[in-house]
PDB file of C-alpha atoms in Angstrom:
ATOM      1  CA  MET P 261     115.946  96.089  69.777  1.00  0.00           C
ATOM      2  CA  ASP P 262     114.332  99.712  71.883  1.00  0.00           C
ATOM      3  CA  VAL P 263     114.498  98.895  75.289  1.00  0.00           C
ATOM      4  CA  LEU P 264     112.350 102.025  76.797  1.00  0.00           C
ATOM      5  CA  TYR P 265     111.927 103.156  80.662  1.00  0.00           C
ATOM      6  CA  PHE P 266     109.699 104.963  82.966  1.00  0.00           C
ATOM      7  CA  ALA P 267     109.352 106.707  86.030  1.00  0.00           C
ATOM      8  CA  TRP P 268     111.648 105.725  88.429  1.00  0.00           C
ATOM      9  CA  VAL P 269     113.224 102.802  86.369  1.00  0.00           C
ATOM     10  CA  ARG P 270     114.021 105.676  83.748  1.00  0.00           C
ATOM     11  CA  GLU P 271     115.392 107.503  86.752  1.00  0.00           C
ATOM     12  CA  ARG P 272     117.696 104.881  88.117  1.00  0.00           C
ATOM     13  CA  ILE P 273     118.720 104.243  84.953  1.00  0.00           C
ATOM     14  CA  GLY P 274     119.179 107.750  84.192  1.00  0.00           C
ATOM     15  CA  HIS P 275     117.780 107.669  80.455  1.00  0.00           C
ATOM     16  CA  PRO P 276     114.979 106.756  78.766  1.00  0.00           C
ATOM     17  CA  LYS P 277     115.511 104.351  75.892  1.00  0.00           C
ATOM     18  CA  ASP P 278     118.712 101.622  74.935  1.00  0.00           C
ATOM     19  CA  LYS P 279     119.222 100.429  71.157  1.00  0.00           C
ATOM     20  CA  ILE P 280     120.312  97.159  71.965  1.00  0.00           C
ATOM     21  CA  GLU P 281     121.464  94.216  70.165  1.00  0.00           C
ATOM     22  CA  THR P 282     120.686  91.026  72.010  1.00  0.00           C
ATOM     23  CA  ASN P 283     120.216  87.337  71.214  1.00  0.00           C
ATOM     24  CA  ALA P 284     118.192  87.114  74.759  1.00  0.00           C
ATOM     25  CA  GLY P 285     115.498  84.972  74.148  1.00  0.00           C
ATOM     26  CA  THR P 286     113.236  85.630  77.002  1.00  0.00           C
ATOM     27  CA  VAL P 287     112.690  88.933  78.685  1.00  0.00           C
ATOM     28  CA  ARG P 288     114.081  87.217  81.969  1.00  0.00           C
ATOM     29  CA  GLU P 289     116.968  86.619  79.908  1.00  0.00           C
ATOM     30  CA  LEU P 290     117.335  90.275  78.528  1.00  0.00           C
ATOM     31  CA  VAL P 291     117.739  91.815  82.119  1.00  0.00           C
ATOM     32  CA  GLU P 292     120.391  90.048  82.977  1.00  0.00           C
ATOM     33  CA  GLU P 293     122.209  91.241  80.284  1.00  0.00           C
ATOM     34  CA  LEU P 294     121.003  94.465  81.315  1.00  0.00           C
ATOM     35  CA  ARG P 295     122.090  94.223  85.187  1.00  0.00           C
ATOM     36  CA  SER P 296     125.340  92.693  84.203  1.00  0.00           C
ATOM     37  CA  ARG P 297     126.349  96.627  82.559  1.00  0.00           C
ATOM     38  CA  GLU P 298     126.470  98.701  85.117  1.00  0.00           C
ATOM     39  CA  GLU P 299     125.308  99.541  88.779  1.00  0.00           C
ATOM     40  CA  ARG P 300     122.835 101.378  87.660  1.00  0.00           C
ATOM     41  CA  TYR P 301     121.095  98.363  86.101  1.00  0.00           C
ATOM     42  CA  GLU P 302     121.443  96.098  88.538  1.00  0.00           C
ATOM     43  CA  ALA P 303     119.774  99.020  91.031  1.00  0.00           C
ATOM     44  CA  ALA P 304     117.003  99.477  88.757  1.00  0.00           C
ATOM     45  CA  PHE P 305     116.170  95.396  87.791  1.00  0.00           C
ATOM     46  CA  ALA P 306     117.349  94.649  91.792  1.00  0.00           C
ATOM     47  CA  ASP P 307     113.247  93.421  92.327  1.00  0.00           C
ATOM     48  CA  LEU P 308     111.253  92.586  89.469  1.00  0.00           C
ATOM     49  CA  ASP P 309     108.266  92.063  92.012  1.00  0.00           C
ATOM     50  CA  ALA P 310     108.468  95.556  91.689  1.00  0.00           C
ATOM     51  CA  LEU P 311     108.590  95.530  88.133  1.00  0.00           C
ATOM     52  CA  ARG P 312     106.074  95.119  84.842  1.00  0.00           C
ATOM     53  CA  VAL P 313     107.165  95.261  81.547  1.00  0.00           C
ATOM     54  CA  ALA P 314     105.697  95.605  77.737  1.00  0.00           C
ATOM     55  CA  VAL P 315     107.376  93.823  74.716  1.00  0.00           C
ATOM     56  CA  ASP P 316     106.014  95.817  71.180  1.00  0.00           C
ATOM     57  CA  GLN P 317     102.898  97.627  73.634  1.00  0.00           C
ATOM     58  CA  GLU P 318     101.202  94.570  75.339  1.00  0.00           C
ATOM     59  CA  LEU P 319     101.867  94.087  78.829  1.00  0.00           C
ATOM     60  CA  THR P 320     103.217  90.789  79.616  1.00  0.00           C
ATOM     61  CA  ASP P 321     105.457  88.913  82.058  1.00  0.00           C
ATOM     62  CA  PHE P 322     109.100  87.808  82.650  1.00  0.00           C
ATOM     63  CA  ASP P 323     109.183  84.502  80.825  1.00  0.00           C
ATOM     64  CA  ALA P 324     108.089  85.807  78.075  1.00  0.00           C
ATOM     65  CA  SER P 325     109.805  85.383  74.603  1.00  0.00           C
ATOM     66  CA  LEU P 326     111.748  88.192  72.389  1.00  0.00           C
ATOM     67  CA  ASP P 327     111.372  86.189  69.531  1.00  0.00           C
ATOM     68  CA  GLY P 328     110.004  88.883  66.750  1.00  0.00           C
ATOM     69  CA  ALA P 329     110.114  91.883  69.094  1.00  0.00           C
ATOM     70  CA  ARG P 330     111.205  94.935  68.666  1.00  0.00           C
ATOM     71  CA  GLU P 331     110.297  97.248  71.833  1.00  0.00           C
ATOM     72  CA  VAL P 332     110.410  96.366  75.415  1.00  0.00           C
ATOM     73  CA  ALA P 333     109.601  98.528  78.149  1.00  0.00           C
ATOM     74  CA  PHE P 334     109.937  97.909  81.864  1.00  0.00           C
ATOM     75  CA  PHE P 335     108.283 100.429  84.036  1.00  0.00           C
ATOM     76  CA  PRO P 336     107.036 100.488  87.634  1.00  0.00           C
ATOM     77  CA  PRO P 337     103.247  99.029  88.688  1.00  0.00           C
ATOM     78  CA  MET P 338     100.885 101.719  86.957  1.00  0.00           C
ATOM     79  CA  THR P 339      99.159 104.193  88.860  1.00  0.00           C
ATOM     80  CA  GLY P 340      96.886 105.601  86.066  1.00  0.00           C
ATOM     81  CA  GLY P 341      93.121 107.068  86.906  1.00  0.00           C
TER      82      GLY P 341
ATOM     83  CA  MET C 126      84.358 104.991  71.166  1.00  0.00           C
ATOM     84  CA  ASP C 127      86.207 108.207  71.766  1.00  0.00           C
ATOM     85  CA  ILE C 128      89.949 108.126  73.101  1.00  0.00           C
ATOM     86  CA  ARG C 129      91.751 110.925  73.756  1.00  0.00           C
ATOM     87  CA  VAL C 130      95.381 110.958  75.720  1.00  0.00           C
ATOM     88  CA  GLN C 131      96.196 114.965  75.956  1.00  0.00           C
ATOM     89  CA  GLU C 132      98.688 117.338  77.621  1.00  0.00           C
ATOM     90  CA  ASP C 133      95.518 119.934  77.507  1.00  0.00           C
ATOM     91  CA  SER C 134      92.588 120.720  80.194  1.00  0.00           C
ATOM     92  CA  PHE C 135      88.749 119.905  78.972  1.00  0.00           C
ATOM     93  CA  ASP C 136      85.397 121.174  79.753  1.00  0.00           C
ATOM     94  CA  LEU C 137      83.954 118.628  81.755  1.00  0.00           C
ATOM     95  CA  GLY C 138      79.968 120.033  81.131  1.00  0.00           C
ATOM     96  CA  ALA C 139      81.013 120.160  77.190  1.00  0.00           C
ATOM     97  CA  GLU C 140      82.062 117.242  77.163  1.00  0.00           C
ATOM     98  CA  ALA C 141      79.385 115.133  78.753  1.00  0.00           C
ATOM     99  CA  ASN C 142      77.082 117.606  76.602  1.00  0.00           C
ATOM    100  CA  ALA C 143      78.704 117.141  73.847  1.00  0.00           C
ATOM    101  CA  PHE C 144      79.037 112.962  74.433  1.00  0.00           C
ATOM    102  CA  ALA C 145      74.857 113.176  75.746  1.00  0.00           C
ATOM    103  CA  ALA C 146      73.926 114.636  72.134  1.00  0.00           C
ATOM    104  CA  ARG C 147      75.899 111.926  70.446  1.00  0.00           C
ATOM    105  CA  GLN C 148      73.497 109.474  71.838  1.00  0.00           C
ATOM    106  CA  LYS C 149      70.700 107.780  70.240  1.00  0.00           C
ATOM    107  CA  GLY C 150      68.751 105.688  71.513  1.00  0.00           C
ATOM    108  CA  MET C 151      70.328 105.797  75.001  1.00  0.00           C
ATOM    109  CA  GLY C 152      68.078 106.326  78.125  1.00  0.00           C
ATOM    110  CA  ALA C 153      71.331 106.784  80.416  1.00  0.00           C
ATOM    111  CA  VAL C 154      74.279 108.707  80.745  1.00  0.00           C
ATOM    112  CA  VAL C 155      76.884 107.900  83.376  1.00  0.00           C
ATOM    113  CA  THR C 156      80.294 110.708  83.465  1.00  0.00           C
ATOM    114  CA  PHE C 157      83.078 109.627  85.889  1.00  0.00           C
ATOM    115  CA  THR C 158      86.030 112.894  86.918  1.00  0.00           C
ATOM    116  CA  GLY C 159      89.204 112.214  88.367  1.00  0.00           C
ATOM    117  CA  ILE C 160      90.350 115.615  89.874  1.00  0.00           C
ATOM    118  CA  VAL C 161      94.349 115.955  91.225  1.00  0.00           C
ATOM    119  CA  ARG C 162      93.950 115.783  95.449  1.00  0.00           C
ATOM    120  CA  ASP C 163      95.353 118.534  97.122  1.00  0.00           C
ATOM    121  CA  LEU C 164      97.502 116.547 100.082  1.00  0.00           C
ATOM    122  CA  GLY C 165      96.513 119.174 102.584  1.00  0.00           C
ATOM    123  CA  GLU C 166      97.247 122.347 103.383  1.00  0.00           C
ATOM    124  CA  GLY C 167      98.238 123.344  99.700  1.00  0.00           C
ATOM    125  CA  ASP C 168     101.194 120.677 100.451  1.00  0.00           C
ATOM    126  CA  LEU C 169     100.993 119.341  96.772  1.00  0.00           C
ATOM    127  CA  GLN C 170     102.833 121.771  94.379  1.00  0.00           C
ATOM    128  CA  ALA C 171     102.307 119.805  91.247  1.00  0.00           C
ATOM    129  CA  MET C 172     101.026 116.251  90.198  1.00  0.00           C
ATOM    130  CA  GLN C 173     103.514 114.996  86.684  1.00  0.00           C
ATOM    131  CA  ILE C 174     102.214 111.765  84.909  1.00  0.00           C
ATOM    132  CA  GLU C 175     103.736 110.163  82.774  1.00  0.00           C
ATOM    133  CA  HIS C 176     102.857 108.026  80.004  1.00  0.00           C
ATOM    134  CA  TYR C 177     103.898 105.472  77.242  1.00  0.00           C
ATOM    135  CA  PRO C 178     102.547 107.275  74.238  1.00  0.00           C
ATOM    136  CA  GLY C 179     101.526 104.557  71.762  1.00  0.00           C
ATOM    137  CA  MET C 180     101.050 101.716  74.870  1.00  0.00           C
ATOM    138  CA  THR C 181      98.496 103.950  75.938  1.00  0.00           C
ATOM    139  CA  GLU C 182      95.873 104.409  73.663  1.00  0.00           C
ATOM    140  CA  LYS C 183      96.190 101.297  72.532  1.00  0.00           C
ATOM    141  CA  ALA C 184      96.380 100.277  76.352  1.00  0.00           C
ATOM    142  CA  ILE C 185      92.756 102.225  76.882  1.00  0.00           C
ATOM    143  CA  SER C 186      91.209 100.804  73.811  1.00  0.00           C
ATOM    144  CA  LYS C 187      92.134  97.539  74.534  1.00  0.00           C
ATOM    145  CA  ILE C 188      90.167  97.875  78.265  1.00  0.00           C
ATOM    146  CA  ALA C 189      86.764 100.053  76.435  1.00  0.00           C
ATOM    147  CA  GLU C 190      86.644  97.402  73.679  1.00  0.00           C
ATOM    148  CA  GLU C 191      86.424  95.140  76.697  1.00  0.00           C
ATOM    149  CA  ALA C 192      83.549  96.835  78.511  1.00  0.00           C
ATOM    150  CA  LEU C 193      81.706  96.985  74.988  1.00  0.00           C
ATOM    151  CA  SER C 194      81.814  93.144  74.722  1.00  0.00           C
ATOM    152  CA  ARG C 195      80.363  92.999  78.556  1.00  0.00           C
ATOM    153  CA  TRP C 196      77.702  95.487  78.713  1.00  0.00           C
ATOM    154  CA  ASN C 197      75.344  96.417  76.431  1.00  0.00           C
ATOM    155  CA  ILE C 198      77.009 100.068  75.855  1.00  0.00           C
ATOM    156  CA  GLY C 199      76.323 102.636  73.410  1.00  0.00           C
ATOM    157  CA  ASP C 200      79.671 104.843  73.369  1.00  0.00           C
ATOM    158  CA  ILE C 201      82.567 104.783  75.280  1.00  0.00           C
ATOM    159  CA  LEU C 202      84.871 108.444  76.114  1.00  0.00           C
ATOM    160  CA  VAL C 203      87.537 108.570  77.717  1.00  0.00           C
ATOM    161  CA  ILE C 204      90.389 111.771  78.101  1.00  0.00           C
ATOM    162  CA  HIS C 205      93.142 110.937  80.080  1.00  0.00           C
ATOM    163  CA  ARG C 206      95.754 113.681  80.783  1.00  0.00           C
ATOM    164  CA  HIS C 207      99.382 113.618  81.321  1.00  0.00           C
ATOM    165  CA  GLY C 208     102.359 116.710  82.147  1.00  0.00           C
ATOM    166  CA  VAL C 209     102.046 119.217  84.740  1.00  0.00           C
ATOM    167  CA  LEU C 210      99.204 119.296  87.396  1.00  0.00           C
ATOM    168  CA  LYS C 211      97.934 121.269  90.083  1.00  0.00           C
ATOM    169  CA  ALA C 212      95.446 120.076  93.203  1.00  0.00           C
ATOM    170  CA  GLU C 213      92.303 120.848  91.725  1.00  0.00           C
ATOM    171  CA  ASP C 214      93.118 120.026  87.778  1.00  0.00           C
ATOM    172  CA  LEU C 215      90.703 117.466  85.850  1.00  0.00           C
ATOM    173  CA  ILE C 216      92.661 114.479  85.343  1.00  0.00           C
ATOM    174  CA  MET C 217      90.852 112.706  83.507  1.00  0.00           C
ATOM    175  CA  MET C 218      87.257 111.392  82.287  1.00  0.00           C
ATOM    176  CA  VAL C 219      84.748 108.535  81.321  1.00  0.00           C
ATOM    177  CA  ALA C 220      81.694 108.958  79.964  1.00  0.00           C
ATOM    178  CA  THR C 221      79.018 105.583  79.383  1.00  0.00           C
ATOM    179  CA  SER C 222      76.074 105.394  77.336  1.00  0.00           C
ATOM    180  CA  SER C 223      73.592 102.404  77.599  1.00  0.00           C
ATOM    181  CA  ARG C 224      70.355 102.126  77.272  1.00  0.00           C
ATOM    182  CA  HIS C 225      68.979 101.645  81.238  1.00  0.00           C
ATOM    183  CA  ARG C 226      71.511 102.244  83.958  1.00  0.00           C
ATOM    184  CA  VAL C 227      72.925  99.843  85.236  1.00  0.00           C
ATOM    185  CA  ASP C 228      75.120  98.732  82.192  1.00  0.00           C
ATOM    186  CA  ALA C 229      76.839 102.565  81.782  1.00  0.00           C
ATOM    187  CA  PHE C 230      78.036 102.635  85.881  1.00  0.00           C
ATOM    188  CA  GLN C 231      79.230  99.060  85.771  1.00  0.00           C
ATOM    189  CA  ALA C 232      81.291  99.668  82.328  1.00  0.00           C
ATOM    190  CA  ALA C 233      81.956 103.273  84.048  1.00  0.00           C
ATOM    191  CA  GLU C 234      83.467 101.370  87.306  1.00  0.00           C
ATOM    192  CA  PHE C 235      85.398  98.570  85.138  1.00  0.00           C
ATOM    193  CA  LEU C 236      86.661 101.290  83.073  1.00  0.00           C
ATOM    194  CA  MET C 237      87.739 102.933  86.368  1.00  0.00           C
ATOM    195  CA  ASP C 238      89.756 100.444  87.860  1.00  0.00           C
ATOM    196  CA  TYR C 239      91.472  98.812  84.860  1.00  0.00           C
ATOM    197  CA  LEU C 240      92.599 102.382  83.923  1.00  0.00           C
ATOM    198  CA  LYS C 241      94.304 102.730  87.800  1.00  0.00           C
ATOM    199  CA  SER C 242      96.333  99.741  86.461  1.00  0.00           C
ATOM    200  CA  ARG C 243      96.524  98.679  83.494  1.00  0.00           C
ATOM    201  CA  ALA C 244      97.022 101.909  81.371  1.00  0.00           C
ATOM    202  CA  PRO C 245     100.225 102.954  81.309  1.00  0.00           C
ATOM    203  CA  PHE C 246     100.577 106.229  83.302  1.00  0.00           C
ATOM    204  CA  TRP C 247     103.111 107.340  86.274  1.00  0.00           C
ATOM    205  CA  LYS C 248     102.119 109.650  89.001  1.00  0.00           C
ATOM    206  CA  LYS C 249     103.965 111.815  90.535  1.00  0.00           C
ATOM    207  CA  GLU C 250     104.006 114.257  93.871  1.00  0.00           C
ATOM    208  CA  VAL C 251     105.709 117.357  94.069  1.00  0.00           C
ATOM    209  CA  THR C 252     105.910 118.637  97.278  1.00  0.00           C
ATOM    210  CA  PRO C 253     107.844 121.110  99.383  1.00  0.00           C
ATOM    211  CA  GLU C 254     110.179 118.004 101.252  1.00  0.00           C
ATOM    212  CA  GLY C 255     110.401 116.487  97.539  1.00  0.00           C
ATOM    213  CA  ALA C 256     108.807 114.747  94.660  1.00  0.00           C
ATOM    214  CA  ASP C 257     108.134 110.783  95.394  1.00  0.00           C
ATOM    215  CA  TRP C 258     106.638 108.375  92.600  1.00  0.00           C
ATOM    216  CA  VAL C 259     102.903 107.353  93.701  1.00  0.00           C
ATOM    217  CA  GLU C 260     102.863 104.141  94.640  1.00  0.00           C
ATOM    218  CA  ALA C 261     100.489 101.434  93.629  1.00  0.00           C
ATOM    219  CA  LYS C 262      98.164 100.164  95.722  1.00  0.00           C
ATOM    220  CA  ASP C 263      97.269  96.761  96.401  1.00  0.00           C
ATOM    221  CA  GLU C 264      93.347  97.241  96.260  1.00  0.00           C
ATOM    222  CA  ASP C 265      93.927  98.921  93.250  1.00  0.00           C
ATOM    223  CA  GLU C 266      94.665  94.903  92.040  1.00  0.00           C
ATOM    224  CA  ASP C 267      92.387  93.753  93.813  1.00  0.00           C
ATOM    225  CA  ALA C 268      89.541  95.698  92.411  1.00  0.00           C
ATOM    226  CA  LEU C 269      90.068  94.019  89.079  1.00  0.00           C
ATOM    227  CA  SER C 270      89.410  90.666  90.582  1.00  0.00           C
ATOM    228  CA  ARG C 271      85.670  91.629  91.192  1.00  0.00           C
ATOM    229  CA  TRP C 272      85.287  91.389  87.160  1.00  0.00           C
TER     230      TRP C 272
END
């Protein structure tokens, strides 16, 4: 599965993308796996209220299923326009 | 429907004219343009706009489809830039057309409210003090509730 990071999430983690093998069933479980990796992941995922998530390029929430998901992206609230 | 996500600038007048010329039987065209605002005294050295290639186009198309289903709209144009911009550069534009003006005005406002907080763009301001990510405002999220 590809895990992508944007804006300050990318900066805190230090790179834009991880390719990972995971059995996580939901986004929240994936976040727990990532947090246990290293300090910088813990720092990036410290406050989930400050984060948004997309699964296969569709905005969703942290309880979303990862069944069949190919791409998960984490980023701060968007500031377009 | 014409959705463009691009690094290059665009010619506002030419785009508005071309959009208006394509409309058949429409009595109204509304355009909105977003411009990089200086922070005062020329403090803004650059505005960097990051986006999520692939999702950006999909998210904007979905917002535009929603506008088409809610209002009696002839056509929609959205151009949104990414990359490094300077004060007074054009960031983005939307154009809508309708038979009567109310639909075009409302659809343009709806598009702008949703583009601000549902299209995956992130702005970073570079000033002499450093670079900071622009924080989303509560009022931008609140603006969605009126639709």
